[in-house]
Coordinates of N, CA and C in Angstrom, one line a residue:
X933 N -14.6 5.4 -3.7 CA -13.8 4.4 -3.0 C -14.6 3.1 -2.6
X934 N -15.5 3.5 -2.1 CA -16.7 2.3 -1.5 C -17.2 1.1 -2.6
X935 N -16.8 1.9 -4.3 CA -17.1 0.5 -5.3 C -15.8 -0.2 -5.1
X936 N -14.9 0.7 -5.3 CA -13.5 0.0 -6.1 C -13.2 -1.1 -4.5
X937 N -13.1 -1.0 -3.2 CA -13.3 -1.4 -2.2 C -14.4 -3.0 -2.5
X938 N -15.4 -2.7 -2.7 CA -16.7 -4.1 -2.9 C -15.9 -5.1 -4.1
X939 N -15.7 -4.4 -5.1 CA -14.5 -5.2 -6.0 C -13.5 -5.1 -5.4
X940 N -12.9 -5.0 -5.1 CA -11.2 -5.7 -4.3 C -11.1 -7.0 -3.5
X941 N -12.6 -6.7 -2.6 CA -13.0 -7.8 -1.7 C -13.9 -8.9 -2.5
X942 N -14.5 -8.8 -3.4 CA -14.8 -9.8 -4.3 C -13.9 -10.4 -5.2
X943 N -13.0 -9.6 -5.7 CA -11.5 -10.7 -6.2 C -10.7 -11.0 -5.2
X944 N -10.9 -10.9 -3.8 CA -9.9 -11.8 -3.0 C -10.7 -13.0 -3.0
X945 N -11.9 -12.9 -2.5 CA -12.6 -13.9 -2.6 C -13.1 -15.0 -3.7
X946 N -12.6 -14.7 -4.8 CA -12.5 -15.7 -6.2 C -11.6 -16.7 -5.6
X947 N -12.1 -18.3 -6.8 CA -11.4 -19.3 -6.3 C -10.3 -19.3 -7.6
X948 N -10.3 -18.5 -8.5 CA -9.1 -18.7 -9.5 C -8.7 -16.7 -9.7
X949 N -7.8 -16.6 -10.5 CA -7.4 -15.7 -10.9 C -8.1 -14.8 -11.8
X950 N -8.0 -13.5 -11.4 CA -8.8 -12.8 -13.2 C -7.6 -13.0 -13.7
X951 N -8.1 -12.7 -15.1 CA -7.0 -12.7 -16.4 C -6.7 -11.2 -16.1
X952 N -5.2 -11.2 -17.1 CA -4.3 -9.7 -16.8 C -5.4 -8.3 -17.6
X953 N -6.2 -8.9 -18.2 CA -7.4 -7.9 -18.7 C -8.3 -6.9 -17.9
X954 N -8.4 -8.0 -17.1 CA -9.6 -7.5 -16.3 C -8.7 -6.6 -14.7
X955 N -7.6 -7.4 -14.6 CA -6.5 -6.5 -13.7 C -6.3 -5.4 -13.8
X956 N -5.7 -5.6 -14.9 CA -5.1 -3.8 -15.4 C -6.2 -2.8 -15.7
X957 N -7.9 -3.0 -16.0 CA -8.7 -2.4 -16.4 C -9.4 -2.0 -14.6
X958 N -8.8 -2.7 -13.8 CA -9.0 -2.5 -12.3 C -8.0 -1.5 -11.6
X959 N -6.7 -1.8 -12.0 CA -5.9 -0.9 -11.4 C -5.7 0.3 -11.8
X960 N -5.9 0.7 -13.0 CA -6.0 1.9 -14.0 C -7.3 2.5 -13.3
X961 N -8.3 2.1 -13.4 CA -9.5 2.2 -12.4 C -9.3 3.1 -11.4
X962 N -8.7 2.4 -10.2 CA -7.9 2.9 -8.7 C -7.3 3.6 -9.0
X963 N -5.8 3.8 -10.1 CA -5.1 5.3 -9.9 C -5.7 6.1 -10.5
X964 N -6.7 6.5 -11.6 CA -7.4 7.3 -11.8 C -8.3 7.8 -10.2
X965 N -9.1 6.9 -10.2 CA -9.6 7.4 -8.7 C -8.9 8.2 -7.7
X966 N -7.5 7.9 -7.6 CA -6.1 8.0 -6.3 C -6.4 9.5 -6.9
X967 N -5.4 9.5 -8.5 CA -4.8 10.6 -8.9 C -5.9 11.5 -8.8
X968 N -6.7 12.0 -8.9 CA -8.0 12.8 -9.3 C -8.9 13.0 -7.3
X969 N -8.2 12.3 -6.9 CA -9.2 12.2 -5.2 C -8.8 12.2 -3.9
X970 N -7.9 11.5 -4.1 CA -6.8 11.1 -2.8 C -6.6 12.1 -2.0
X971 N -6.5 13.4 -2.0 CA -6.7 14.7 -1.8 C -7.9 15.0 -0.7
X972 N -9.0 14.6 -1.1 CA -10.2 14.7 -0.6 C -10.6 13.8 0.4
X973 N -9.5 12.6 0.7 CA -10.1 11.5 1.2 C -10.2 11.7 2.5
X974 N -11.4 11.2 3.4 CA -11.6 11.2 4.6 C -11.1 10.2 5.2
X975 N -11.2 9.9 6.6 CA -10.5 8.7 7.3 C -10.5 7.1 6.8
X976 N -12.3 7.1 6.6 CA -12.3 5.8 6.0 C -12.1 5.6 4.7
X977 N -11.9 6.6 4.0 CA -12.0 6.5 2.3 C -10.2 5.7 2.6
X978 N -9.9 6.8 3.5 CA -8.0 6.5 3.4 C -7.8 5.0 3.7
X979 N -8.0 4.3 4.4 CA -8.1 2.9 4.8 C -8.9 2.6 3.6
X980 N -9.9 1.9 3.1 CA -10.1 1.5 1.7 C -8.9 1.6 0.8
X981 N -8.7 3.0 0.7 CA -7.8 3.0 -0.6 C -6.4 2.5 0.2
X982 N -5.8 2.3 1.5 CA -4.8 1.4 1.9 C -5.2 0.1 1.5
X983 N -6.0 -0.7 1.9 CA -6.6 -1.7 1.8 C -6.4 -2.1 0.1
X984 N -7.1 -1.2 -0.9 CA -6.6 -1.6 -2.0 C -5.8 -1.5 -2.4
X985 N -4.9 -0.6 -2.3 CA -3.1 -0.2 -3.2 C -2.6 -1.6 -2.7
X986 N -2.1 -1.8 -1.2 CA -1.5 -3.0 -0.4 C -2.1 -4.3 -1.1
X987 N -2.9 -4.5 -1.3 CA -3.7 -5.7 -2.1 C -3.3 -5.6 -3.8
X988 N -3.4 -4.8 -4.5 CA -3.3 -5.0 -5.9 C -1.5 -5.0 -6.1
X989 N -0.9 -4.4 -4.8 CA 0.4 -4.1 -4.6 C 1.2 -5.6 -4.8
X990 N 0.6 -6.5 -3.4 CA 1.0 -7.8 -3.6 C 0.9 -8.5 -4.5
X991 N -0.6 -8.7 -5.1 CA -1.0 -9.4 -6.2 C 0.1 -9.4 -7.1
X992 N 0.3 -7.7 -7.7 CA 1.0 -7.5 -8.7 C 2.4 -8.4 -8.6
X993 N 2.9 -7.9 -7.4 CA 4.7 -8.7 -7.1 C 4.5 -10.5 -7.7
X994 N 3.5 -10.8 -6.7 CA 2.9 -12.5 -7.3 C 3.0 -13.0 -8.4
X995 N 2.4 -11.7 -9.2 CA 2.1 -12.1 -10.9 C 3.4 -12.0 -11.3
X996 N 4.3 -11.3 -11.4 CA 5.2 -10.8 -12.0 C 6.7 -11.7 -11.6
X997 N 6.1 -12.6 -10.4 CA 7.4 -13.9 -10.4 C 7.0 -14.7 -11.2
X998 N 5.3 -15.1 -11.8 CA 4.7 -15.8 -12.1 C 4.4 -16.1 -13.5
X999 N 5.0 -14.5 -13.6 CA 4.4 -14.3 -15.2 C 5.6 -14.4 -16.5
X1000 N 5.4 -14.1 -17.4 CA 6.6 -14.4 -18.8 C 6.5 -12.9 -19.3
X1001 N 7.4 -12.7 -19.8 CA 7.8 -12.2 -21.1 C 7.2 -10.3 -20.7
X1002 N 6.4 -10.1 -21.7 CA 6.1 -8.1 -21.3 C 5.3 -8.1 -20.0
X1003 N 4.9 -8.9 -19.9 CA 4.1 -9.3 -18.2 C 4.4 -9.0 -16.8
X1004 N 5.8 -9.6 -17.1 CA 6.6 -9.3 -15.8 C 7.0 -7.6 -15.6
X1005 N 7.3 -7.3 -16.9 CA 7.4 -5.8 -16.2 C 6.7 -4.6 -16.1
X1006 N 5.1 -5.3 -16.3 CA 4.2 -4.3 -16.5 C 3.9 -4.7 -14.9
X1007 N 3.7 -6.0 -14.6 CA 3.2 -6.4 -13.2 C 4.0 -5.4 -12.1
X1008 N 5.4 -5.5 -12.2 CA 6.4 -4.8 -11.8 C 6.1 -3.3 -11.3
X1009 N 6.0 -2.8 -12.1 CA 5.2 -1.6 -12.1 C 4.2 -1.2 -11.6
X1010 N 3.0 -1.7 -11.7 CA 2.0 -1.7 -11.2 C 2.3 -2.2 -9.3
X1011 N 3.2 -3.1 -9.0 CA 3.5 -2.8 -7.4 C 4.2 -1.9 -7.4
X1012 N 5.4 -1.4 -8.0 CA 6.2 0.1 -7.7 C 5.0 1.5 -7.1
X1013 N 4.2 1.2 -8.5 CA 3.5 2.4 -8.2 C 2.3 2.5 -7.1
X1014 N 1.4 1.3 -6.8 CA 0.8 0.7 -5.9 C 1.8 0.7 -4.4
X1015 N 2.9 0.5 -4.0 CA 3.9 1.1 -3.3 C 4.0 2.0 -2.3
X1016 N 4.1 3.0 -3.6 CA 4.0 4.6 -3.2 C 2.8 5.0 -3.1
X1017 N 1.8 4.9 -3.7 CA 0.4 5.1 -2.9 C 0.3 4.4 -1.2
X1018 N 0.7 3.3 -0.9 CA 0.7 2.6 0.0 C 1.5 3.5 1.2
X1019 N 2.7 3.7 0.9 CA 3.5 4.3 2.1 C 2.5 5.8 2.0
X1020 N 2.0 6.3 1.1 CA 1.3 7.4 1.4 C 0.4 7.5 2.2
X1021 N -0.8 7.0 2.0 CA -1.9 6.2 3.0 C -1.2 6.0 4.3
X1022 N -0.2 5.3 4.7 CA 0.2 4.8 6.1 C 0.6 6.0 6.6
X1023 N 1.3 7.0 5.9 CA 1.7 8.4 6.6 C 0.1 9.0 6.7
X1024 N -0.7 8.6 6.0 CA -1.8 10.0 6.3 C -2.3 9.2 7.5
X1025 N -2.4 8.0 7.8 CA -3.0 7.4 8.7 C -2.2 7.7 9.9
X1026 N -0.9 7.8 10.1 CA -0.3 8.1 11.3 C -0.4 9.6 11.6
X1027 N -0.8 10.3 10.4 CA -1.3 11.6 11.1 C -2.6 11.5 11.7
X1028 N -3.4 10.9 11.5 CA -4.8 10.5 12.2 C -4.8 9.7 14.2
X1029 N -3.3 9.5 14.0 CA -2.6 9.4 15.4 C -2.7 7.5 15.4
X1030 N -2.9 6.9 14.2 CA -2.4 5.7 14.5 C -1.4 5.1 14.5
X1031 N -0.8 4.0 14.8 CA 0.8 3.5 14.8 C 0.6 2.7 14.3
X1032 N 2.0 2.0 13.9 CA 1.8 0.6 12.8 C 1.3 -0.4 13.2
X1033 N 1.0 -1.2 14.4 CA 0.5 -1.7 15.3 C -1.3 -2.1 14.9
X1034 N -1.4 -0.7 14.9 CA -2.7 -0.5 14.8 C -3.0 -0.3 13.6
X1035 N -2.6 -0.1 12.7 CA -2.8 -0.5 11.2 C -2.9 -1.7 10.9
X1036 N -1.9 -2.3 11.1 CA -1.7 -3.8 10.7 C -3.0 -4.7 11.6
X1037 N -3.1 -4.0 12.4 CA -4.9 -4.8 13.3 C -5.6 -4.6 12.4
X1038 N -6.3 -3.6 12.2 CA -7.3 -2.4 11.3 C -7.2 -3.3 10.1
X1039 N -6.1 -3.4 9.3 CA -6.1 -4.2 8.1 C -6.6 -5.7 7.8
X1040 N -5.9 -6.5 8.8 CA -6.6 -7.7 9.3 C -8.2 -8.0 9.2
X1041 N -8.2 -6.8 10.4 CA -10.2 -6.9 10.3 C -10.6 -6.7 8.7
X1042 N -10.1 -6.0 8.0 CA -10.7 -5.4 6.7 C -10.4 -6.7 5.9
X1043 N -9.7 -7.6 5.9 CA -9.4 -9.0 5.1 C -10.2 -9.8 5.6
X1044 N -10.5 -9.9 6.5 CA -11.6 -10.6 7.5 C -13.3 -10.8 6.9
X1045 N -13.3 -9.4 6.8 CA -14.7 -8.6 6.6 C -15.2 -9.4 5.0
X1046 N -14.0 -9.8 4.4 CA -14.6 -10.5 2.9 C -15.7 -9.6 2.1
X1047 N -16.2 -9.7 1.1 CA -17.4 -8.9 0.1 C -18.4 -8.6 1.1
X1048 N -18.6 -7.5 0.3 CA -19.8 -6.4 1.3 C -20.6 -6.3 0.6
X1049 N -21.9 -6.7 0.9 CA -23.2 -6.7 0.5 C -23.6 -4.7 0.3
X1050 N -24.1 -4.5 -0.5 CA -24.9 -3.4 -0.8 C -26.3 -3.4 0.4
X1051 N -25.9 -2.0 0.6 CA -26.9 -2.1 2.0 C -29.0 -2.0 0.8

């Protein structure tokens, strides 16, 4: 989670867009990760992987008013499913005893925090 997290935060931080190549070879990336781990994930893995689904979630909606033709409904998709990982994460988090309140803080700081240097 800790790579796909350093890249998430380094494409928010770009001054242009990746191309849909480099997207979809990112978000395939993450649900492989999800599907295969998500299971396992500890407190902070769970916030990361909130942090990215919610992020590639939006992105996608963005592209997909933005975009033409097979585009739009691949983008589509990609927030549907991005979504549902999302609401999942916020339930595992309120089992951890947070409220939305405090998610939505927590999140902030993590948008804040911008690319993370390799210790």
């Amino acid at each position: 989670m800790e790579e796909l997290y350093k890249q998430i935060q380094g494409y928010l931080n770009m001054d242009e867009e990746i191309p849909f190549e480099e997207f979809d070879q990112y978000y395939k990336k993450v649900l492989d990760v999800l599907s295969k781990s998500s299971e396992q994930f500890n407190e902070d893995e769970v916030w990361k992987a909130l942090f990215i689904v919610e992020n590639l979630m939006s992105n996608s909606d963005a592209r997909s008013k933005e975009s033409k033709g097979a585009l739009v409904k691949k983008y589509k998709k990609m927030a549907q499913r991005t979504e549902l990982w999302a609401k999942n994460f916020v339930v595992r988090l309120h089992k951890y005893g947070y409220n939305d309140d405090q998610i939505n803080e927590r999140f902030e700081k993590m948008f804040e925090e911008g690319p993370i240097e390799a210790n």
